[in-house]
Amino acid sequence: MDIQTWTFLIVGLTFALYIGIAIWSRAKSTKDFYVAGGGVSPLANGLATGADWMSAASFLGMAGIIAFSGYDGSVYLMGWTGGYVLLALLLAPYLRKFGKFTVPDFIGDRYYSNVARTVAVVAALFVSFTYVAGQMRGVGVVFSRFLDVEVNTGVYIGMAVVLFYAFLGGMKGITYTQVAQYCVLIFAFMVPAIFISLMATGNPIPQIGFGSAGQDGVYLLDKLDGLMTDLGFTAYTDGTKSTMDVFFITAALMMGTAGLPHVIIRFFTVPKVRDARKSAGYALLFIAILYTTAPAIAVFARTNLMETVQDTPYEEIPAWFTKWESTGLIAWTDKNGDGKIQYLPGSAIDGGQPQFVESRGSSGQRMISNASTSPNELYVDRDITVLANPEIANLPNWVIALVAAGGLAAALSTAAGLLLVISTSISHDLIKKQIAPDISDKKELWIARFSAMLAVIVAGYFGIHPPGFVASVVALAFGLAASSFFPAIVMGIFSKRMNREGAISGMVAGLAITCYYIARFKLGWIGNPETATEANWWWGISPEGFGTVGMLVNFLIAILVSRFTPAPPDNVQEIVENIRIPSGAGEAIEH
């Protein structure tokens, strides 16, 4: 069978599985919708957390950004892995002991203020919508290639599927769907990695293979370094980012991970604090399988790409190249007129995605209408690295289709978790807790479902108009979480003196300065876009790393304000003391 037939078959079967699980586990109460009834086993919650955590950024984007950034891309690996450890050890058990449905719920009660709750809701919406944009883009990228549809059409299909099981099942449906999605995505990620590792080095373990010698006796990393330096790139194992920026990006990803509302809420679905700790351990194991494999896939992909396309006449280019060309995610323009592809340092285009004209050059290539003056002739979207890698390596068609299904599973699983955060923030934390506290359980459930539907529409818009690659878009969400949630949660657990005035001031200040910096230097919405360059970054810190500055501002403002305002009530200080005692927790409740 051809690739498209295999893709329809495998993707169709997986989608049928997800929809079947959603029907089987449909939510019948708000507790089912918000925390899956509070009875999920540690193993199932670990699998679901792994799927929730390993989004399109992990499955598609991380290997891509490591492949194209080399050593600099390792900040994503270090930040996301370290952040999950921080969350598992420092926050998850205590939040589960507190026993609330959502992060804004925790902040609202811990800081005895509906204003604090509202600020947390706003922060949750900022983080979730930024994060979900990356997921929807990932869905569009997969569909655009393997189902021969436009990226926008792919986003619409993904919106429909994720809305169905998020609308019907809530957290209960999402949890058990994510268990299935983890199994699909990890199998899809590992199978081609094992295939390519065997082909390149004779070693079936990718984590060992990418550090081994190839069939020609040359170590893969040495070969890749040589290929890159010969063409004028920086060596793959050398970094170009400043130490300051590496530190701030890593810290922002770590602290942002520990403040992500859609991951934190997973620990409210288990019966006991002990189960929260166990599920965190399981999830870390499941996440490590993919995260330790991503650098290997990055090396295989970059090496294969450079060896396949460099100085190859366009007429002799493999079929996979022209198929990806038709999606707009690969493009070539023959700048020197020799009919050969020149993959060199520098941007092949200006202004992001290539814009094509209908005419073709003398060799038949699609022309890039906004080609830059750099000698590079090839544009490759980073987000296709994992998807195109099996095709470049000439793997069987069923493996290529399996990777497509895995990419969709990764994107849809995280999108569902984020949509649930958005819907619960509106229905539970705004409507139920503040606007209409006497609303019935049935009405609250329908408001949650309606909020999920609106959230899907907004998420789809951001997926069609994302501000960058999947991994970089998601990195912005982590920065927003680090600058808003992390200090409030940490001080809410470990500082009896932290009061509502300090927490509110800190969250507003941290979120505001981070949003300003992203709008100024990433999106170009503030000031002169021509000055939004790396040369003008504050202290040389990139937008992806500025969440660390926002977090420090949050901590500083919160501590200063709390010292000059009244201490929290005695009952709140007693709660803070009790949540650090590892016993006595009941089910997650709607206090």
PDB file of N, CA and C in Angstrom, residues 359-426:
ATOM      1  N   SER A 359       4.842  30.497 -11.022  1.00  0.00           N
ATOM      2  CA  SER A 359       5.828  30.093 -12.020  1.00  0.00           C
ATOM      3  C   SER A 359       6.912  29.224 -11.412  1.00  0.00           C
ATOM      4  N   ARG A 360       7.610  28.497 -12.280  1.00  0.00           N
ATOM      5  CA  ARG A 360       8.713  27.652 -11.850  1.00  0.00           C
ATOM      6  C   ARG A 360       9.973  28.031 -12.620  1.00  0.00           C
ATOM      7  N   GLY A 361      11.102  27.736 -12.003  1.00  0.00           N
ATOM      8  CA  GLY A 361      12.376  28.051 -12.637  1.00  0.00           C
ATOM      9  C   GLY A 361      12.674  27.095 -13.784  1.00  0.00           C
ATOM     10  N   SER A 362      13.848  27.308 -14.392  1.00  0.00           N
ATOM     11  CA  SER A 362      14.229  26.499 -15.554  1.00  0.00           C
ATOM     12  C   SER A 362      14.357  25.026 -15.225  1.00  0.00           C
ATOM     13  N   SER A 363      14.668  24.717 -13.947  1.00  0.00           N
ATOM     14  CA  SER A 363      14.822  23.313 -13.547  1.00  0.00           C
ATOM     15  C   SER A 363      13.530  22.737 -12.988  1.00  0.00           C
ATOM     16  N   GLY A 364      12.457  23.537 -12.960  1.00  0.00           N
ATOM     17  CA  GLY A 364      11.169  23.040 -12.487  1.00  0.00           C
ATOM     18  C   GLY A 364      10.905  23.297 -11.020  1.00  0.00           C
ATOM     19  N   GLN A 365      11.816  23.996 -10.315  1.00  0.00           N
ATOM     20  CA  GLN A 365      11.610  24.180  -8.888  1.00  0.00           C
ATOM     21  C   GLN A 365      10.553  25.241  -8.615  1.00  0.00           C
ATOM     22  N   ARG A 366       9.901  25.138  -7.448  1.00  0.00           N
ATOM     23  CA  ARG A 366       8.991  26.191  -7.022  1.00  0.00           C
ATOM     24  C   ARG A 366       9.834  27.384  -6.594  1.00  0.00           C
ATOM     25  N   MET A 367       9.473  28.582  -7.013  1.00  0.00           N
ATOM     26  CA  MET A 367      10.270  29.764  -6.739  1.00  0.00           C
ATOM     27  C   MET A 367       9.812  30.421  -5.443  1.00  0.00           C
ATOM     28  N   ILE A 368      10.754  30.925  -4.667  1.00  0.00           N
ATOM     29  CA  ILE A 368      10.447  31.654  -3.442  1.00  0.00           C
ATOM     30  C   ILE A 368      10.393  33.138  -3.772  1.00  0.00           C
ATOM     31  N   SER A 369       9.236  33.752  -3.586  1.00  0.00           N
ATOM     32  CA  SER A 369       9.072  35.122  -4.039  1.00  0.00           C
ATOM     33  C   SER A 369       9.804  36.122  -3.166  1.00  0.00           C
ATOM     34  N   ASN A 370      10.065  35.756  -1.896  1.00  0.00           N
ATOM     35  CA  ASN A 370      10.753  36.696  -1.015  1.00  0.00           C
ATOM     36  C   ASN A 370      12.138  36.167  -0.637  1.00  0.00           C
ATOM     37  N   ALA A 371      12.859  35.621  -1.595  1.00  0.00           N
ATOM     38  CA  ALA A 371      14.183  35.067  -1.332  1.00  0.00           C
ATOM     39  C   ALA A 371      15.132  36.147  -0.832  1.00  0.00           C
ATOM     40  N   SER A 372      15.940  35.803   0.177  1.00  0.00           N
ATOM     41  CA  SER A 372      16.877  36.762   0.742  1.00  0.00           C
ATOM     42  C   SER A 372      18.169  36.765  -0.059  1.00  0.00           C
ATOM     43  N   THR A 373      19.087  37.633   0.358  1.00  0.00           N
ATOM     44  CA  THR A 373      20.357  37.758  -0.355  1.00  0.00           C
ATOM     45  C   THR A 373      21.400  36.773   0.137  1.00  0.00           C
ATOM     46  N   SER A 374      21.086  35.913   1.096  1.00  0.00           N
ATOM     47  CA  SER A 374      22.056  34.918   1.563  1.00  0.00           C
ATOM     48  C   SER A 374      22.217  33.827   0.498  1.00  0.00           C
ATOM     49  N   PRO A 375      23.351  33.110   0.514  1.00  0.00           N
ATOM     50  CA  PRO A 375      23.572  32.074  -0.510  1.00  0.00           C
ATOM     51  C   PRO A 375      22.732  30.819  -0.305  1.00  0.00           C
ATOM     52  N   ASN A 376      22.093  30.680   0.846  1.00  0.00           N
ATOM     53  CA  ASN A 376      21.304  29.473   1.104  1.00  0.00           C
ATOM     54  C   ASN A 376      20.096  29.407   0.183  1.00  0.00           C
ATOM     55  N   GLU A 377      19.887  28.260  -0.446  1.00  0.00           N
ATOM     56  CA  GLU A 377      18.783  28.088  -1.389  1.00  0.00           C
ATOM     57  C   GLU A 377      17.643  27.232  -0.837  1.00  0.00           C
ATOM     58  N   LEU A 378      17.842  26.617   0.302  1.00  0.00           N
ATOM     59  CA  LEU A 378      16.878  25.633   0.806  1.00  0.00           C
ATOM     60  C   LEU A 378      16.226  26.109   2.093  1.00  0.00           C
ATOM     61  N   TYR A 379      14.910  26.067   2.114  1.00  0.00           N
ATOM     62  CA  TYR A 379      14.137  26.333   3.329  1.00  0.00           C
ATOM     63  C   TYR A 379      13.541  25.025   3.819  1.00  0.00           C
ATOM     64  N   VAL A 380      13.799  24.684   5.076  1.00  0.00           N
ATOM     65  CA  VAL A 380      13.236  23.477   5.685  1.00  0.00           C
ATOM     66  C   VAL A 380      12.581  23.868   6.998  1.00  0.00           C
ATOM     67  N   ASP A 381      11.293  23.637   7.115  1.00  0.00           N
ATOM     68  CA  ASP A 381      10.589  23.922   8.365  1.00  0.00           C
ATOM     69  C   ASP A 381      11.056  22.940   9.437  1.00  0.00           C
ATOM     70  N   ARG A 382      11.427  23.443  10.576  1.00  0.00           N
ATOM     71  CA  ARG A 382      11.975  22.580  11.633  1.00  0.00           C
ATOM     72  C   ARG A 382      10.971  21.543  12.116  1.00  0.00           C
ATOM     73  N   ASP A 383       9.699  21.870  12.014  1.00  0.00           N
ATOM     74  CA  ASP A 383       8.683  20.985  12.578  1.00  0.00           C
ATOM     75  C   ASP A 383       8.459  19.713  11.774  1.00  0.00           C
ATOM     76  N   ILE A 384       9.094  19.582  10.598  1.00  0.00           N
ATOM     77  CA  ILE A 384       8.901  18.358   9.817  1.00  0.00           C
ATOM     78  C   ILE A 384      10.020  17.352  10.039  1.00  0.00           C
ATOM     79  N   THR A 385      10.983  17.665  10.927  1.00  0.00           N
ATOM     80  CA  THR A 385      12.156  16.806  11.104  1.00  0.00           C
ATOM     81  C   THR A 385      11.769  15.366  11.422  1.00  0.00           C
ATOM     82  N   VAL A 386      10.941  15.178  12.427  1.00  0.00           N
ATOM     83  CA  VAL A 386      10.556  13.825  12.837  1.00  0.00           C
ATOM     84  C   VAL A 386       9.692  13.170  11.774  1.00  0.00           C
ATOM     85  N   LEU A 387       8.797  13.941  11.173  1.00  0.00           N
ATOM     86  CA  LEU A 387       7.868  13.379  10.190  1.00  0.00           C
ATOM     87  C   LEU A 387       8.561  12.976   8.897  1.00  0.00           C
ATOM     88  N   ALA A 388       9.524  13.796   8.456  1.00  0.00           N
ATOM     89  CA  ALA A 388      10.187  13.507   7.186  1.00  0.00           C
ATOM     90  C   ALA A 388      11.318  12.504   7.335  1.00  0.00           C
ATOM     91  N   ASN A 389      11.835  12.331   8.535  1.00  0.00           N
ATOM     92  CA  ASN A 389      13.007  11.473   8.751  1.00  0.00           C
ATOM     93  C   ASN A 389      12.811  10.045   8.226  1.00  0.00           C
ATOM     94  N   PRO A 390      11.681   9.367   8.501  1.00  0.00           N
ATOM     95  CA  PRO A 390      11.503   8.011   7.960  1.00  0.00           C
ATOM     96  C   PRO A 390      11.489   7.970   6.432  1.00  0.00           C
ATOM     97  N   GLU A 391      10.939   9.025   5.802  1.00  0.00           N
ATOM     98  CA  GLU A 391      10.928   9.069   4.342  1.00  0.00           C
ATOM     99  C   GLU A 391      12.335   9.268   3.787  1.00  0.00           C
ATOM    100  N   ILE A 392      13.096  10.144   4.432  1.00  0.00           N
ATOM    101  CA  ILE A 392      14.468  10.385   3.982  1.00  0.00           C
ATOM    102  C   ILE A 392      15.280   9.094   4.073  1.00  0.00           C
ATOM    103  N   ALA A 393      15.014   8.305   5.137  1.00  0.00           N
ATOM    104  CA  ALA A 393      15.759   7.060   5.350  1.00  0.00           C
ATOM    105  C   ALA A 393      15.175   5.875   4.582  1.00  0.00           C
ATOM    106  N   ASN A 394      14.137   6.123   3.762  1.00  0.00           N
ATOM    107  CA  ASN A 394      13.517   5.063   2.950  1.00  0.00           C
ATOM    108  C   ASN A 394      12.956   3.917   3.789  1.00  0.00           C
ATOM    109  N   LEU A 395      12.324   4.252   4.899  1.00  0.00           N
ATOM    110  CA  LEU A 395      11.694   3.228   5.731  1.00  0.00           C
ATOM    111  C   LEU A 395      10.369   2.796   5.095  1.00  0.00           C
ATOM    112  N   PRO A 396       9.819   1.647   5.521  1.00  0.00           N
ATOM    113  CA  PRO A 396       8.556   1.165   4.946  1.00  0.00           C
ATOM    114  C   PRO A 396       7.429   2.179   5.101  1.00  0.00           C
ATOM    115  N   ASN A 397       6.464   2.129   4.216  1.00  0.00           N
ATOM    116  CA  ASN A 397       5.362   3.092   4.237  1.00  0.00           C
ATOM    117  C   ASN A 397       4.555   3.033   5.521  1.00  0.00           C
ATOM    118  N   TRP A 398       4.413   1.836   6.101  1.00  0.00           N
ATOM    119  CA  TRP A 398       3.617   1.735   7.322  1.00  0.00           C
ATOM    120  C   TRP A 398       4.314   2.447   8.487  1.00  0.00           C
ATOM    121  N   VAL A 399       5.631   2.511   8.478  1.00  0.00           N
ATOM    122  CA  VAL A 399       6.358   3.237   9.525  1.00  0.00           C
ATOM    123  C   VAL A 399       6.125   4.738   9.371  1.00  0.00           C
ATOM    124  N   ILE A 400       6.149   5.212   8.129  1.00  0.00           N
ATOM    125  CA  ILE A 400       5.912   6.632   7.868  1.00  0.00           C
ATOM    126  C   ILE A 400       4.513   7.027   8.333  1.00  0.00           C
ATOM    127  N   ALA A 401       3.522   6.182   8.041  1.00  0.00           N
ATOM    128  CA  ALA A 401       2.142   6.451   8.465  1.00  0.00           C
ATOM    129  C   ALA A 401       2.016   6.385   9.985  1.00  0.00           C
ATOM    130  N   LEU A 402       2.748   5.470  10.607  1.00  0.00           N
ATOM    131  CA  LEU A 402       2.710   5.342  12.061  1.00  0.00           C
ATOM    132  C   LEU A 402       3.216   6.619  12.730  1.00  0.00           C
ATOM    133  N   VAL A 403       4.275   7.218  12.170  1.00  0.00           N
ATOM    134  CA  VAL A 403       4.806   8.460  12.726  1.00  0.00           C
ATOM    135  C   VAL A 403       3.766   9.570  12.629  1.00  0.00           C
ATOM    136  N   ALA A 404       3.026   9.612  11.535  1.00  0.00           N
ATOM    137  CA  ALA A 404       1.954  10.603  11.400  1.00  0.00           C
ATOM    138  C   ALA A 404       0.917  10.428  12.511  1.00  0.00           C
ATOM    139  N   ALA A 405       0.532   9.179  12.771  1.00  0.00           N
ATOM    140  CA  ALA A 405      -0.441   8.911  13.837  1.00  0.00           C
ATOM    141  C   ALA A 405       0.123   9.305  15.191  1.00  0.00           C
ATOM    142  N   GLY A 406       1.426   9.071  15.405  1.00  0.00           N
ATOM    143  CA  GLY A 406       2.048   9.448  16.667  1.00  0.00           C
ATOM    144  C   GLY A 406       2.096  10.945  16.870  1.00  0.00           C
ATOM    145  N   GLY A 407       2.409  11.687  15.798  1.00  0.00           N
ATOM    146  CA  GLY A 407       2.425  13.143  15.895  1.00  0.00           C
ATOM    147  C   GLY A 407       1.052  13.699  16.230  1.00  0.00           C
ATOM    148  N   LEU A 408       0.017  13.128  15.627  1.00  0.00           N
ATOM    149  CA  LEU A 408      -1.345  13.558  15.926  1.00  0.00           C
ATOM    150  C   LEU A 408      -1.724  13.224  17.361  1.00  0.00           C
ATOM    151  N   ALA A 409      -1.322  12.036  17.832  1.00  0.00           N
ATOM    152  CA  ALA A 409      -1.620  11.642  19.215  1.00  0.00           C
ATOM    153  C   ALA A 409      -0.981  12.618  20.194  1.00  0.00           C
ATOM    154  N   ALA A 410       0.284  12.998  19.936  1.00  0.00           N
ATOM    155  CA  ALA A 410       0.991  13.914  20.829  1.00  0.00           C
ATOM    156  C   ALA A 410       0.310  15.276  20.866  1.00  0.00           C
ATOM    157  N   ALA A 411      -0.024  15.799  19.687  1.00  0.00           N
ATOM    158  CA  ALA A 411      -0.630  17.127  19.630  1.00  0.00           C
ATOM    159  C   ALA A 411      -2.030  17.143  20.237  1.00  0.00           C
ATOM    160  N   LEU A 412      -2.835  16.134  19.913  1.00  0.00           N
ATOM    161  CA  LEU A 412      -4.212  16.110  20.381  1.00  0.00           C
ATOM    162  C   LEU A 412      -4.315  15.852  21.873  1.00  0.00           C
ATOM    163  N   SER A 413      -3.402  15.028  22.428  1.00  0.00           N
ATOM    164  CA  SER A 413      -3.471  14.729  23.855  1.00  0.00           C
ATOM    165  C   SER A 413      -3.217  15.979  24.682  1.00  0.00           C
ATOM    166  N   THR A 414      -2.213  16.765  24.304  1.00  0.00           N
ATOM    167  CA  THR A 414      -1.922  17.981  25.053  1.00  0.00           C
ATOM    168  C   THR A 414      -2.975  19.046  24.799  1.00  0.00           C
ATOM    169  N   ALA A 415      -3.432  19.158  23.557  1.00  0.00           N
ATOM    170  CA  ALA A 415      -4.481  20.133  23.250  1.00  0.00           C
ATOM    171  C   ALA A 415      -5.722  19.879  24.096  1.00  0.00           C
ATOM    172  N   ALA A 416      -6.073  18.614  24.271  1.00  0.00           N
ATOM    173  CA  ALA A 416      -7.248  18.279  25.083  1.00  0.00           C
ATOM    174  C   ALA A 416      -7.057  18.722  26.529  1.00  0.00           C
ATOM    175  N   GLY A 417      -5.876  18.467  27.092  1.00  0.00           N
ATOM    176  CA  GLY A 417      -5.607  18.885  28.462  1.00  0.00           C
ATOM    177  C   GLY A 417      -5.668  20.394  28.620  1.00  0.00           C
ATOM    178  N   LEU A 418      -5.152  21.109  27.648  1.00  0.00           N
ATOM    179  CA  LEU A 418      -5.168  22.569  27.702  1.00  0.00           C
ATOM    180  C   LEU A 418      -6.579  23.113  27.559  1.00  0.00           C
ATOM    181  N   LEU A 419      -7.358  22.511  26.678  1.00  0.00           N
ATOM    182  CA  LEU A 419      -8.740  22.956  26.510  1.00  0.00           C
ATOM    183  C   LEU A 419      -9.549  22.732  27.783  1.00  0.00           C
ATOM    184  N   LEU A 420      -9.224  21.661  28.499  1.00  0.00           N
ATOM    185  CA  LEU A 420      -9.914  21.412  29.760  1.00  0.00           C
ATOM    186  C   LEU A 420      -9.563  22.492  30.785  1.00  0.00           C
ATOM    187  N   VAL A 421      -8.282  22.901  30.833  1.00  0.00           N
ATOM    188  CA  VAL A 421      -7.879  23.976  31.742  1.00  0.00           C
ATOM    189  C   VAL A 421      -8.647  25.252  31.418  1.00  0.00           C
ATOM    190  N   ILE A 422      -8.757  25.560  30.132  1.00  0.00           N
ATOM    191  CA  ILE A 422      -9.462  26.774  29.722  1.00  0.00           C
ATOM    192  C   ILE A 422     -10.932  26.709  30.125  1.00  0.00           C
ATOM    193  N   SER A 423     -11.577  25.576  29.843  1.00  0.00           N
ATOM    194  CA  SER A 423     -13.006  25.463  30.134  1.00  0.00           C
ATOM    195  C   SER A 423     -13.283  25.469  31.633  1.00  0.00           C
ATOM    196  N   THR A 424     -12.429  24.783  32.425  1.00  0.00           N
ATOM    197  CA  THR A 424     -12.649  24.766  33.872  1.00  0.00           C
ATOM    198  C   THR A 424     -12.334  26.119  34.507  1.00  0.00           C
ATOM    199  N   SER A 425     -11.365  26.844  33.940  1.00  0.00           N
ATOM    200  CA  SER A 425     -11.065  28.180  34.458  1.00  0.00           C
ATOM    201  C   SER A 425     -12.280  29.088  34.331  1.00  0.00           C
ATOM    202  N   ILE A 426     -13.005  28.945  33.217  1.00  0.00           N
ATOM    203  CA  ILE A 426     -14.174  29.787  32.992  1.00  0.00           C
ATOM    204  C   ILE A 426     -15.374  29.285  33.790  1.00  0.00           C
TER     205      ILE A 426
END
